[in-house]
CSV table of C-alpha atoms and ligand atoms in Angstrom, one decimal:
chain,number,residue,atom,x,y,z
X,1,UNK,CA,40.6,142.4,398.6
X,2,UNK,CA,39.2,144.5,395.8
X,3,UNK,CA,37.2,141.4,394.8
X,4,UNK,CA,35.3,141.3,398.1
X,5,UNK,CA,31.6,141.2,397.7
X,6,UNK,CA,29.6,144.5,397.7
X,7,UNK,CA,27.5,143.4,400.6
X,8,UNK,CA,30.4,142.6,402.8
X,9,UNK,CA,31.5,145.4,405.2
X,10,UNK,CA,34.9,147.0,404.4
X,11,UNK,CA,37.6,146.3,406.9
X,12,UNK,CA,39.5,149.4,408.1
X,13,UNK,CA,42.7,149.5,410.1
X,14,UNK,CA,43.5,152.7,411.9
X,15,UNK,CA,47.1,153.7,412.4
X,16,UNK,CA,47.6,156.3,415.2
X,17,UNK,CA,49.2,156.4,418.6
X,18,UNK,CA,46.5,158.7,419.9
X,19,UNK,CA,43.7,156.8,421.5
X,20,UNK,CA,41.3,159.7,421.1
X,21,UNK,CA,41.9,159.8,417.3
X,22,UNK,CA,41.3,156.1,417.0
X,23,UNK,CA,38.3,156.1,419.1
X,24,UNK,CA,36.7,159.0,417.5
X,25,UNK,CA,37.3,157.7,414.0
X,26,UNK,CA,36.0,154.3,415.0
X,27,UNK,CA,32.8,155.5,416.3
X,28,UNK,CA,32.3,157.9,413.4
X,29,UNK,CA,32.7,155.0,410.9
X,30,UNK,CA,30.6,152.5,413.0
X,31,UNK,CA,27.8,155.1,413.2
X,32,UNK,CA,27.2,155.0,409.4
X,33,UNK,CA,23.8,153.9,408.6
X,34,UNK,CA,24.7,151.5,405.9
X,35,UNK,CA,26.8,149.5,408.3
X,36,UNK,CA,29.2,148.9,405.5
X,37,UNK,CA,32.4,149.7,407.5
X,38,UNK,CA,34.1,147.7,410.2
X,39,UNK,CA,37.0,148.9,412.1
X,40,UNK,CA,39.1,145.8,412.6
X,41,UNK,CA,41.9,147.2,414.7
X,42,UNK,CA,44.3,150.0,415.8
X,43,UNK,CA,48.1,150.0,415.4
X,44,UNK,CA,50.7,152.7,416.3
X,45,UNK,CA,53.6,151.6,414.0
X,46,UNK,CA,54.6,150.1,410.7
X,47,UNK,CA,55.8,147.0,412.4
X,48,UNK,CA,52.4,146.4,414.2
X,49,UNK,CA,50.6,147.1,411.0
X,50,UNK,CA,52.5,144.4,409.2
X,51,UNK,CA,51.6,141.9,411.9
X,52,UNK,CA,47.9,143.0,411.9
X,53,UNK,CA,47.7,142.9,408.2
X,54,UNK,CA,48.6,139.2,408.2
X,55,UNK,CA,45.9,138.6,410.8
X,56,UNK,CA,43.1,141.0,409.9
X,57,UNK,CA,43.5,141.5,406.1
X,58,UNK,CA,42.0,145.1,406.0
X,59,UNK,CA,40.8,146.8,402.8
X,60,UNK,CA,42.0,150.2,403.9
X,61,UNK,CA,44.5,151.7,406.3
X,62,UNK,CA,43.7,155.2,407.6
X,63,UNK,CA,47.0,156.8,408.8
X,64,UNK,CA,46.8,159.7,411.4
X,65,UNK,CA,48.5,162.5,409.4
X,66,UNK,CA,48.9,164.6,412.5
X,67,UNK,CA,50.7,161.9,414.5
X,68,UNK,CA,54.4,162.9,414.5
X,69,UNK,CA,55.4,159.6,416.1
X,70,UNK,CA,54.1,157.6,413.1
X,71,UNK,CA,56.3,157.3,410.1
X,72,UNK,CA,53.7,157.8,407.4
X,73,UNK,CA,56.2,157.8,404.6
X,74,UNK,CA,57.1,154.3,405.6
X,75,UNK,CA,53.5,153.4,405.6
X,76,UNK,CA,53.2,154.6,402.1
X,77,UNK,CA,56.4,152.9,400.9
X,78,UNK,CA,55.5,149.6,402.4
X,79,UNK,CA,51.8,149.3,401.6
X,80,UNK,CA,51.2,151.4,398.6
X,81,UNK,CA,54.4,151.3,396.5
X,82,UNK,CA,55.8,148.1,398.1
X,83,UNK,CA,54.8,144.5,397.5
X,84,UNK,CA,51.7,144.7,399.7
X,85,UNK,CA,49.5,146.9,397.5
X,86,UNK,CA,46.9,148.3,399.9
X,87,UNK,CA,44.9,151.4,399.9
X,88,UNK,CA,46.2,153.9,402.4
X,89,UNK,CA,44.9,157.4,403.1
X,90,UNK,CA,46.3,160.0,405.4
X,91,UNK,CA,43.7,161.7,407.6
X,92,UNK,CA,44.3,165.1,409.2
X,93,UNK,CA,42.0,166.7,411.7
X,94,UNK,CA,43.9,169.9,411.9
X,95,UNK,CA,41.3,171.7,409.8
X,96,UNK,CA,39.0,172.0,412.8
X,97,UNK,CA,35.5,171.3,411.6
X,98,UNK,CA,36.4,168.8,408.8
X,99,UNK,CA,38.7,165.9,408.2
X,100,UNK,CA,41.2,166.5,405.5
X,101,UNK,CA,42.4,163.5,403.6
X,102,UNK,CA,45.7,163.5,401.8
X,103,UNK,CA,46.7,161.0,399.2
X,104,UNK,CA,49.7,158.8,399.2
X,105,UNK,CA,51.9,161.1,397.1
X,106,UNK,CA,51.3,163.9,399.7
X,107,UNK,CA,49.5,166.3,397.3
X,108,UNK,CA,49.6,170.0,397.8
X,109,UNK,CA,46.5,171.2,399.7
X,110,UNK,CA,45.0,172.7,396.6
X,111,UNK,CA,45.1,169.3,394.8
X,112,UNK,CA,43.5,167.3,397.5
X,113,UNK,CA,39.9,168.0,396.5
X,114,UNK,CA,40.6,166.8,392.9
X,115,UNK,CA,42.1,163.7,394.1
X,116,UNK,CA,39.3,163.1,396.6
X,117,UNK,CA,36.8,163.5,393.7
X,118,UNK,CA,38.5,161.1,391.6
X,119,UNK,CA,38.9,158.6,394.4
X,120,UNK,CA,35.2,158.8,395.3
X,121,UNK,CA,34.2,158.3,391.7
X,122,UNK,CA,36.3,155.2,391.3
X,123,UNK,CA,34.9,153.7,394.4
X,124,UNK,CA,31.4,155.0,394.5
X,125,UNK,CA,29.9,152.0,396.1
X,126,UNK,CA,32.3,152.1,398.9
X,127,UNK,CA,32.4,154.2,402.0
X,128,UNK,CA,33.8,157.7,401.7
X,129,UNK,CA,35.3,160.4,403.8
X,130,UNK,CA,34.7,162.9,401.1
X,131,UNK,CA,32.3,165.7,401.8
X,132,UNK,CA,29.1,164.8,400.0
X,133,UNK,CA,28.8,168.1,398.0
X,134,UNK,CA,32.2,167.4,396.4
X,135,UNK,CA,30.7,164.2,394.8
X,136,UNK,CA,29.2,165.8,391.7
X,137,UNK,CA,29.0,163.7,388.7
X,138,UNK,CA,30.9,164.7,385.5
X,139,UNK,CA,27.7,165.3,383.5
X,140,UNK,CA,26.3,167.8,386.0
X,141,UNK,CA,29.6,169.6,385.9
X,142,UNK,CA,29.5,169.8,382.1
X,143,UNK,CA,25.9,171.2,381.8
X,144,UNK,CA,26.7,173.6,384.6
X,145,UNK,CA,29.8,174.8,382.8
X,146,UNK,CA,27.9,175.3,379.6
X,147,UNK,CA,25.2,177.3,381.5
X,148,UNK,CA,27.9,179.6,382.9
X,149,UNK,CA,29.6,180.0,379.4
X,150,UNK,CA,26.3,181.0,377.8
X,151,UNK,CA,25.3,183.5,380.5
X,152,UNK,CA,28.7,185.1,380.6
X,153,UNK,CA,28.8,185.1,376.7
X,154,UNK,CA,25.4,187.0,376.5
X,155,UNK,CA,26.6,189.5,379.2
X,156,UNK,CA,29.8,190.1,377.2
X,157,UNK,CA,27.8,190.8,374.0
X,158,UNK,CA,25.4,193.1,375.8
X,159,UNK,CA,28.2,195.1,377.7
X,160,UNK,CA,30.1,195.4,374.4
X,161,UNK,CA,27.1,196.8,372.6
X,162,UNK,CA,26.2,199.2,375.4
X,163,UNK,CA,29.9,200.4,375.4
X,164,UNK,CA,30.0,201.0,371.7
X,165,UNK,CA,26.6,202.8,371.7
X,166,UNK,CA,27.6,204.8,374.8
X,167,UNK,CA,31.0,205.8,373.5
X,168,UNK,CA,29.4,206.8,370.2
X,169,UNK,CA,27.6,209.5,372.2
X,170,UNK,CA,30.9,211.0,373.4
X,171,UNK,CA,32.4,213.4,371.0
X,172,UNK,CA,36.0,212.1,371.2
X,173,UNK,CA,37.0,213.9,368.0
X,174,UNK,CA,35.8,217.2,366.5
X,175,UNK,CA,34.2,217.3,363.1
X,176,UNK,CA,36.2,215.7,360.3
X,177,UNK,CA,37.2,218.4,357.9
X,178,UNK,CA,39.7,216.8,355.6
X,179,UNK,CA,39.9,214.0,353.1
X,180,UNK,CA,42.7,212.4,355.3
X,181,UNK,CA,40.3,212.2,358.3
X,182,UNK,CA,38.2,209.4,356.8
X,183,UNK,CA,40.8,206.5,357.0
X,184,UNK,CA,42.0,207.7,360.3
X,185,UNK,CA,38.5,207.9,361.8
X,186,UNK,CA,37.7,204.4,360.4
X,187,UNK,CA,40.8,202.8,362.1
X,188,UNK,CA,40.2,204.9,365.3
X,189,UNK,CA,36.5,203.7,365.6
X,190,UNK,CA,37.4,200.1,364.7
X,191,UNK,CA,40.1,200.0,367.5
X,192,UNK,CA,37.6,201.5,369.9
X,193,UNK,CA,35.2,198.7,369.1
X,194,UNK,CA,37.8,196.1,369.7
X,195,UNK,CA,38.8,197.7,372.9
X,196,UNK,CA,35.2,197.8,374.0
X,197,UNK,CA,34.9,194.1,373.4
X,198,UNK,CA,38.1,193.3,375.2
X,199,UNK,CA,37.0,195.4,378.2
X,200,UNK,CA,33.7,193.6,378.4
X,201,UNK,CA,35.3,190.2,378.0
X,202,UNK,CA,37.7,190.8,380.9
X,203,UNK,CA,35.5,192.8,383.2
X,204,UNK,CA,32.4,190.7,382.7
X,205,UNK,CA,34.3,187.5,383.4
X,206,UNK,CA,35.9,189.0,386.5
X,207,UNK,CA,32.6,190.4,388.0
X,208,UNK,CA,30.7,187.2,387.0
X,209,UNK,CA,33.3,185.0,388.8
X,210,UNK,CA,33.3,187.3,391.8
X,211,UNK,CA,29.5,187.0,392.2
X,212,UNK,CA,28.7,183.6,391.0
X,213,UNK,CA,31.6,181.7,392.3
X,214,UNK,CA,32.1,183.5,395.6
X,215,UNK,CA,32.7,181.4,398.7
X,216,UNK,CA,29.4,180.4,400.4
X,217,UNK,CA,29.1,180.7,404.1
X,218,UNK,CA,30.7,177.7,405.9
X,219,UNK,CA,32.6,176.5,402.8
X,220,UNK,CA,36.2,176.2,403.9
X,221,UNK,CA,37.3,173.8,401.1
X,222,UNK,CA,40.1,174.6,398.7
X,223,UNK,CA,39.5,175.6,395.1
X,224,UNK,CA,39.9,173.1,392.4
X,225,UNK,CA,43.5,172.7,391.2
X,226,UNK,CA,43.9,173.4,387.5
X,227,UNK,CA,47.0,172.4,385.6
X,228,UNK,CA,46.4,174.3,382.4
X,229,UNK,CA,44.6,174.1,379.1
X,230,UNK,CA,46.9,173.9,375.9
X,231,UNK,CA,44.0,174.4,373.5
X,232,UNK,CA,43.0,177.6,375.3
X,233,UNK,CA,46.5,178.9,375.4
X,234,UNK,CA,47.1,178.2,371.7
X,235,UNK,CA,43.8,179.9,370.9
X,236,UNK,CA,44.5,183.1,372.9
X,237,UNK,CA,47.9,183.4,371.2
X,238,UNK,CA,46.8,182.7,367.6
X,239,UNK,CA,43.6,184.8,367.6
X,240,UNK,CA,45.2,188.1,368.8
X,241,UNK,CA,48.2,187.5,366.4
X,242,UNK,CA,45.7,187.5,363.4
X,243,UNK,CA,43.8,190.5,364.9
X,244,UNK,CA,47.0,192.5,365.2
X,245,UNK,CA,48.2,191.4,361.7
X,246,UNK,CA,44.8,192.6,360.3
X,247,UNK,CA,45.1,195.9,362.0
X,248,UNK,CA,48.6,196.3,360.6
X,249,UNK,CA,47.3,195.8,357.1
X,250,UNK,CA,44.5,198.3,357.7
X,251,UNK,CA,47.0,200.7,359.3
X,252,UNK,CA,49.4,200.6,356.3
X,253,UNK,CA,46.4,201.1,353.9
X,254,UNK,CA,45.3,204.1,356.0
X,255,UNK,CA,48.8,205.5,355.9
X,256,UNK,CA,49.0,205.1,352.1
X,257,UNK,CA,45.7,207.0,351.8
X,258,UNK,CA,46.6,209.9,354.1
X,259,UNK,CA,50.0,210.5,352.4
X,260,UNK,CA,48.7,210.1,348.8
X,261,UNK,CA,50.1,213.0,346.7
X,262,UNK,CA,48.0,215.0,344.3
X,263,UNK,CA,49.6,216.9,341.5
X,264,UNK,CA,49.3,220.7,341.7
X,265,UNK,CA,49.0,220.9,345.5
X,266,UNK,CA,49.1,224.3,347.0
X,267,UNK,CA,52.6,224.7,348.7
X,268,UNK,CA,52.8,226.4,352.1
X,269,UNK,CA,55.8,226.8,354.3
X,270,UNK,CA,54.7,226.4,357.9
X,271,UNK,CA,57.2,227.9,360.3
X,272,UNK,CA,56.8,227.3,364.1
X,273,UNK,CA,58.5,229.6,366.6
X,274,UNK,CA,58.1,230.2,370.3
X,275,UNK,CA,55.1,230.9,370.3
X,276,UNK,CA,53.3,231.4,367.1
X,277,UNK,CA,53.0,230.1,363.6
X,278,UNK,CA,54.0,231.8,360.3
X,279,UNK,CA,52.7,230.7,356.9
X,280,UNK,CA,54.5,231.5,353.7
X,281,UNK,CA,53.1,230.9,350.2
X,282,UNK,CA,56.2,230.8,348.1
X,283,UNK,CA,54.3,230.6,344.8
X,284,UNK,CA,52.1,233.6,345.7
X,285,UNK,CA,54.7,235.8,347.6
X,286,UNK,CA,52.5,236.0,350.7
X,287,UNK,CA,53.6,235.8,354.3
X,288,UNK,CA,50.9,235.7,357.0
X,289,UNK,CA,49.9,234.5,360.5
X,290,UNK,CA,46.5,233.1,359.4
X,291,UNK,CA,46.6,230.1,357.3
X,292,UNK,CA,44.0,230.3,354.5
X,293,UNK,CA,43.3,227.3,352.3
X,294,UNK,CA,40.9,226.6,349.4
X,295,UNK,CA,38.5,223.9,350.1
X,296,UNK,CA,38.8,220.5,348.2
X,297,UNK,CA,42.4,221.2,347.0
X,298,UNK,CA,45.4,219.4,348.5
X,299,UNK,CA,47.8,221.6,350.4
X,300,UNK,CA,51.4,220.5,350.7
X,301,UNK,CA,52.8,221.8,354.0
X,302,UNK,CA,56.5,222.1,354.5
X,303,UNK,CA,57.0,222.2,358.2
X,304,UNK,CA,60.0,223.7,360.0
X,305,UNK,CA,60.8,225.6,363.2
X,306,UNK,CA,63.3,228.4,363.9
X,307,UNK,CA,63.9,227.4,367.6
X,308,UNK,CA,62.7,224.2,369.2
X,309,UNK,CA,60.5,221.3,368.2
X,310,UNK,CA,56.8,222.2,367.6
X,311,UNK,CA,54.1,220.1,366.2
X,312,UNK,CA,51.6,221.2,363.6
X,313,UNK,CA,48.0,219.9,364.4
X,314,UNK,CA,44.6,221.0,363.3
X,315,UNK,CA,42.4,218.4,365.1
X,316,UNK,CA,39.7,218.7,362.4
X,317,UNK,CA,42.2,217.6,359.8
X,318,UNK,CA,43.4,214.7,362.0
X,319,UNK,CA,46.9,214.6,360.5
X,320,UNK,CA,49.7,215.8,362.7
X,321,UNK,CA,53.5,216.4,362.0
X,322,UNK,CA,56.4,217.7,364.0
X,323,UNK,CA,58.0,221.0,362.9
X,324,UNK,CA,61.8,220.6,363.5
X,325,UNK,CA,64.6,223.1,363.8
X,326,UNK,CA,67.8,222.5,361.9
X,327,UNK,CA,67.3,223.8,358.3
X,328,UNK,CA,66.5,222.4,355.0
X,329,UNK,CA,67.2,218.7,355.7
X,330,UNK,CA,64.9,218.7,358.7
X,331,UNK,CA,61.8,220.1,356.8
X,332,UNK,CA,58.9,217.6,357.1
X,333,UNK,CA,56.0,217.4,354.6
X,334,UNK,CA,52.3,217.0,355.5
X,335,UNK,CA,49.5,216.8,353.0
X,336,UNK,CA,46.0,218.1,353.9
X,337,UNK,CA,42.9,218.3,351.6
X,338,UNK,CA,40.4,220.3,353.5
X,339,UNK,CA,36.9,219.0,352.7
X,340,UNK,CA,34.8,221.6,354.5
X,341,UNK,CA,34.9,225.4,354.7
X,342,UNK,CA,35.1,227.0,358.1
X,343,UNK,CA,37.3,228.4,360.8
X,344,UNK,CA,39.6,226.1,362.6
X,345,UNK,CA,42.8,226.5,364.8
X,346,UNK,CA,46.3,225.1,364.6
X,347,UNK,CA,47.4,223.7,367.9
X,348,UNK,CA,51.0,223.1,368.8
X,349,UNK,CA,51.1,219.5,369.9
X,350,UNK,CA,54.7,219.4,371.3
X,351,UNK,CA,55.5,221.0,374.6
X,352,UNK,CA,57.7,223.9,373.6
X,353,UNK,CA,58.0,226.2,376.5
X,354,UNK,CA,56.2,228.9,378.5
X,355,UNK,CA,53.4,229.8,376.1
X,356,UNK,CA,53.1,226.4,374.4
X,357,UNK,CA,49.3,226.3,375.2
X,358,UNK,CA,48.7,229.6,373.5
X,359,UNK,CA,50.4,228.7,370.3
X,360,UNK,CA,47.3,228.7,368.3
X,361,UNK,CA,46.8,230.4,364.9
X,362,UNK,CA,43.6,230.6,362.9
X,363,UNK,CA,43.1,228.3,359.9
X,364,UNK,CA,40.4,229.5,357.4
X,365,UNK,CA,39.2,227.1,354.8
X,366,UNK,CA,37.4,229.0,352.1
X,367,UNK,CA,36.0,228.6,348.6
X,368,UNK,CA,38.5,228.9,345.7
X,369,UNK,CA,36.9,232.2,344.7
X,370,UNK,CA,37.3,233.7,348.2
X,371,UNK,CA,40.9,232.4,348.3
X,372,UNK,CA,41.7,234.0,344.9
X,373,UNK,CA,40.2,237.3,346.2
X,374,UNK,CA,42.3,237.1,349.3
X,375,UNK,CA,45.5,236.5,347.3
X,376,UNK,CA,44.8,239.4,345.1
X,377,UNK,CA,44.2,241.7,348.1
X,378,UNK,CA,47.4,240.5,349.9
X,379,UNK,CA,49.5,241.1,346.8
X,380,UNK,CA,48.6,244.8,346.6
X,381,UNK,CA,50.1,245.6,350.0
X,382,UNK,CA,49.1,248.7,352.1
X,383,UNK,CA,51.0,251.8,351.5
X,384,UNK,CA,51.2,252.9,355.1
X,385,UNK,CA,54.4,251.7,356.8
X,386,UNK,CA,52.7,251.6,360.2
X,387,UNK,CA,49.9,249.4,358.7
X,388,UNK,CA,52.6,247.1,357.2
X,389,UNK,CA,54.4,247.0,360.5
X,390,UNK,CA,51.1,246.0,362.2
X,391,UNK,CA,50.9,243.0,359.8
X,392,UNK,CA,54.5,241.9,360.3
X,393,UNK,CA,53.9,242.3,364.1
X,394,UNK,CA,51.5,239.3,363.9
X,395,UNK,CA,53.0,237.6,360.9
X,396,UNK,CA,56.5,237.1,362.6
X,397,UNK,CA,54.9,236.3,365.9
X,398,UNK,CA,56.0,239.4,367.8
X,399,UNK,CA,52.6,239.5,369.4
X,400,UNK,CA,53.3,236.3,371.3
X,401,UNK,CA,55.5,238.3,373.7
X,402,UNK,CA,55.1,242.0,373.1
X,403,UNK,CA,51.9,243.9,373.6
X,404,UNK,CA,51.0,247.2,371.8
X,405,UNK,CA,48.9,248.5,374.7
X,406,UNK,CA,51.3,248.4,377.7
X,407,UNK,CA,50.0,245.0,378.9
X,408,UNK,CA,53.1,243.2,380.4
X,409,UNK,CA,54.2,240.1,378.6
X,410,UNK,CA,57.2,237.8,378.3
X,411,UNK,CA,58.9,240.7,376.6
X,412,UNK,CA,58.6,244.5,377.2
X,413,UNK,CA,55.4,246.1,375.7
X,414,UNK,CA,56.0,248.4,372.7
X,415,UNK,CA,53.7,251.1,374.0
X,416,UNK,CA,55.5,254.4,374.7
X,417,UNK,CA,59.0,253.0,374.5
X,418,UNK,CA,60.1,254.9,371.4
X,419,UNK,CA,62.3,257.9,372.5
X,420,UNK,CA,62.3,256.7,376.2
X,421,UNK,CA,65.4,255.8,378.2
X,422,UNK,CA,65.7,252.0,378.7
X,423,UNK,CA,67.6,250.5,381.7
X,424,UNK,CA,69.5,247.4,380.6
X,425,UNK,CA,70.3,244.3,382.5
X,426,UNK,CA,74.1,245.3,382.6
X,427,UNK,CA,73.2,248.5,384.4
X,428,UNK,CA,73.7,250.9,381.5
X,429,UNK,CA,70.9,253.1,380.1
X,430,UNK,CA,70.1,253.4,376.4
X,431,UNK,CA,67.9,255.7,374.3
X,432,UNK,CA,65.3,253.8,372.4
X,433,UNK,CA,65.7,255.0,368.8
X,434,UNK,CA,65.9,253.4,365.3
X,435,UNK,CA,69.4,252.1,365.8
X,436,UNK,CA,68.7,250.5,369.1
X,437,UNK,CA,65.4,248.9,367.9
X,438,UNK,CA,67.1,247.7,364.7
X,439,UNK,CA,69.9,246.1,366.8
X,440,UNK,CA,67.3,244.5,369.2
X,441,UNK,CA,65.4,242.9,366.4
X,442,UNK,CA,68.3,241.7,364.4
X,443,UNK,CA,70.4,240.6,367.4
X,444,UNK,CA,68.1,240.2,370.4
X,445,UNK,CA,70.8,238.9,372.8
X,446,UNK,CA,73.0,242.0,372.5
X,447,UNK,CA,71.0,244.2,374.8
X,448,UNK,CA,68.6,242.9,377.4
X,449,UNK,CA,66.1,245.2,379.2
X,450,UNK,CA,66.3,245.1,382.9
X,451,UNK,CA,63.8,242.7,384.4
X,452,UNK,CA,63.5,240.5,381.4
X,453,UNK,CA,65.1,237.2,380.2
X,454,UNK,CA,66.5,236.6,376.8
X,455,UNK,CA,63.7,234.5,375.4
X,456,UNK,CA,63.6,236.0,371.9
X,457,UNK,CA,64.7,233.5,369.2
X,458,UNK,CA,68.1,234.7,368.0
X,459,UNK,CA,67.2,234.1,364.3
X,460,UNK,CA,63.7,235.5,364.6
X,461,UNK,CA,64.4,238.2,362.0
X,462,UNK,CA,66.4,236.0,359.6
X,463,UNK,CA,63.5,236.0,357.1
X,464,UNK,CA,62.7,239.7,357.6
X,465,UNK,CA,63.8,242.2,355.0
X,466,UNK,CA,65.3,245.5,356.2
X,467,UNK,CA,62.1,247.1,354.8
X,468,UNK,CA,60.0,244.9,357.1
X,469,UNK,CA,62.2,245.7,360.1
X,470,UNK,CA,61.8,249.4,359.4
X,471,UNK,CA,58.0,248.9,359.1
X,472,UNK,CA,58.0,247.5,362.6
X,473,UNK,CA,60.1,250.3,364.0
X,474,UNK,CA,57.6,252.8,362.4
X,475,UNK,CA,54.8,250.9,364.2
X,476,UNK,CA,56.7,251.2,367.5
X,477,UNK,CA,57.3,254.9,366.9
X,478,UNK,CA,53.5,255.4,366.3
X,479,UNK,CA,52.8,254.0,369.8
X,480,UNK,CA,54.5,256.8,371.7
E,501,CUA,CU1,55.1,225.1,370.1
E,501,CUA,CU2,54.2,223.8,371.7
C-alpha cells in the first residue's frame, strides 16, 4: 500500500455508524482540488472493516472518535498493532470549528499537534487533515527561534543595564565612613548587579512571551507539548552553583577584611540599655554617652547590654553587631576604623522595647589632636556636683525616661520632686529625700511611684559609684 504510485488517489475507508459523519467527511475529502483522495467505503464495526479491507484494500481508515458504538481500541489493536499494519487515525468533531485527529496511542490533547506535525512531515505528498499553518518546516522553526533568542537577549541586556544605572542613582546606603565599608559595599553592589540581571532575565522572558506568543484571534489549537531539555536543566543547575560558590569565596574574603585586627586599637566598652548607649574608655578612665573616635585608627568595641538584646549599628560604618546581656562571656567584639571625620549616629538594630526607635547616640569622628584635647578635658572633671550629675544623667541613660523640665516620660520627671510627697503604687506616701532617691536608683523595683510601671533596669546603677549616685541626687535637688 505504501508503495502505491504518487499519482494514484489514496483510498480511504470511513468507520462510523453515523451517516452524517460519513457523508460529511466523504464530501470534504472528495472536494479537494488535487483529487488525490477517494472514499472507498463506510463501515460501522470492526467485523465489517475486516471484510471491506479484503475487498477494497484502503490506504487509511478514519475512525469516528466520537462514535460510542464503535470499539476504536479494537480498531487500533487489529489494524495498527496487529498483523494487518494499516494507518488508522481517530477523528473527533467535538471541537466545533475544527476536526481533531488523535493518533493510535490516544495521545493527550496537548500532544496531538506534535504528532500531527510529525505525521504530516512524513507524508508530505499525501493528503492531510492537519491545519495548514501547523505544517511549518523545521528550518523555518529554527531561524524563527534564533530570531526570538537574539531579540530577547538584547532586551535582557538593555533592561539589566538600565536597572544597574537606575539603581545607582538611588542612595541605598549612606556615605561610607570606615575602612570596613569597602569590602561590604563591593559585595553589596556586586549582588545587586547579579539580582538586576536575574530580574531582567525572568521579567523580559515573561513579558516577551506574553506579547509575542499570545493567542491570535481564532486560534483554538493546543500549545506544543514539550517533554524537557536535559542540557538546559544541567546548565541552569551548574551555572548558579558556580556563581554561588564564587560569591561564597568573595564573602569569606570580605569577612576576613572586615574583622582584621590592628595592633594598638583603641578599646571602647559599648553598653546598651533600654534605651540608650554608654561608652567607657577603660584605658582613659572616661565614661560618656557620646562616642568619640579618632579618624584612621582602629577602634575595638566590646559590646554588651545590661538588660535585653540590642544591636550596635552605625550605618556609615556598615558593620553591625548584637550587644548581649549575660556578663563577661557574652561580650562581643566589633572592629571599626573610621575613615572620615564627621558626626554620625548609633542606631539600635534590634527591637528592644518601647523606645527602641529613639535609641540613638551621637558618634563623633575627630582628628587625633581633637581627640587628645577632648580626653584631657574629660579627665579634669568639673568641680560642681550638679554639673557632674548632669553628665551622669546622660551618660547612664537616665534621660531616656526622665525629663528635667517636667515633660512626662516613661518614668517620672525629676523636676520639682525633691522634698515633695510621692504617692506610691502600694498606696503609701513617701517623702522624696536623699535616702528615698538613693534607694530608687540602687534598687528601682523597691518603690514604684503611682501611675508608673517598673521599667527601670534593676542593675542600671551597677557601674555607678556612690559618688556618682550622690551627684545625681544633687542634680535632682537643684531642680526644686
Ligand atoms: Cu535597643 Cu533597640
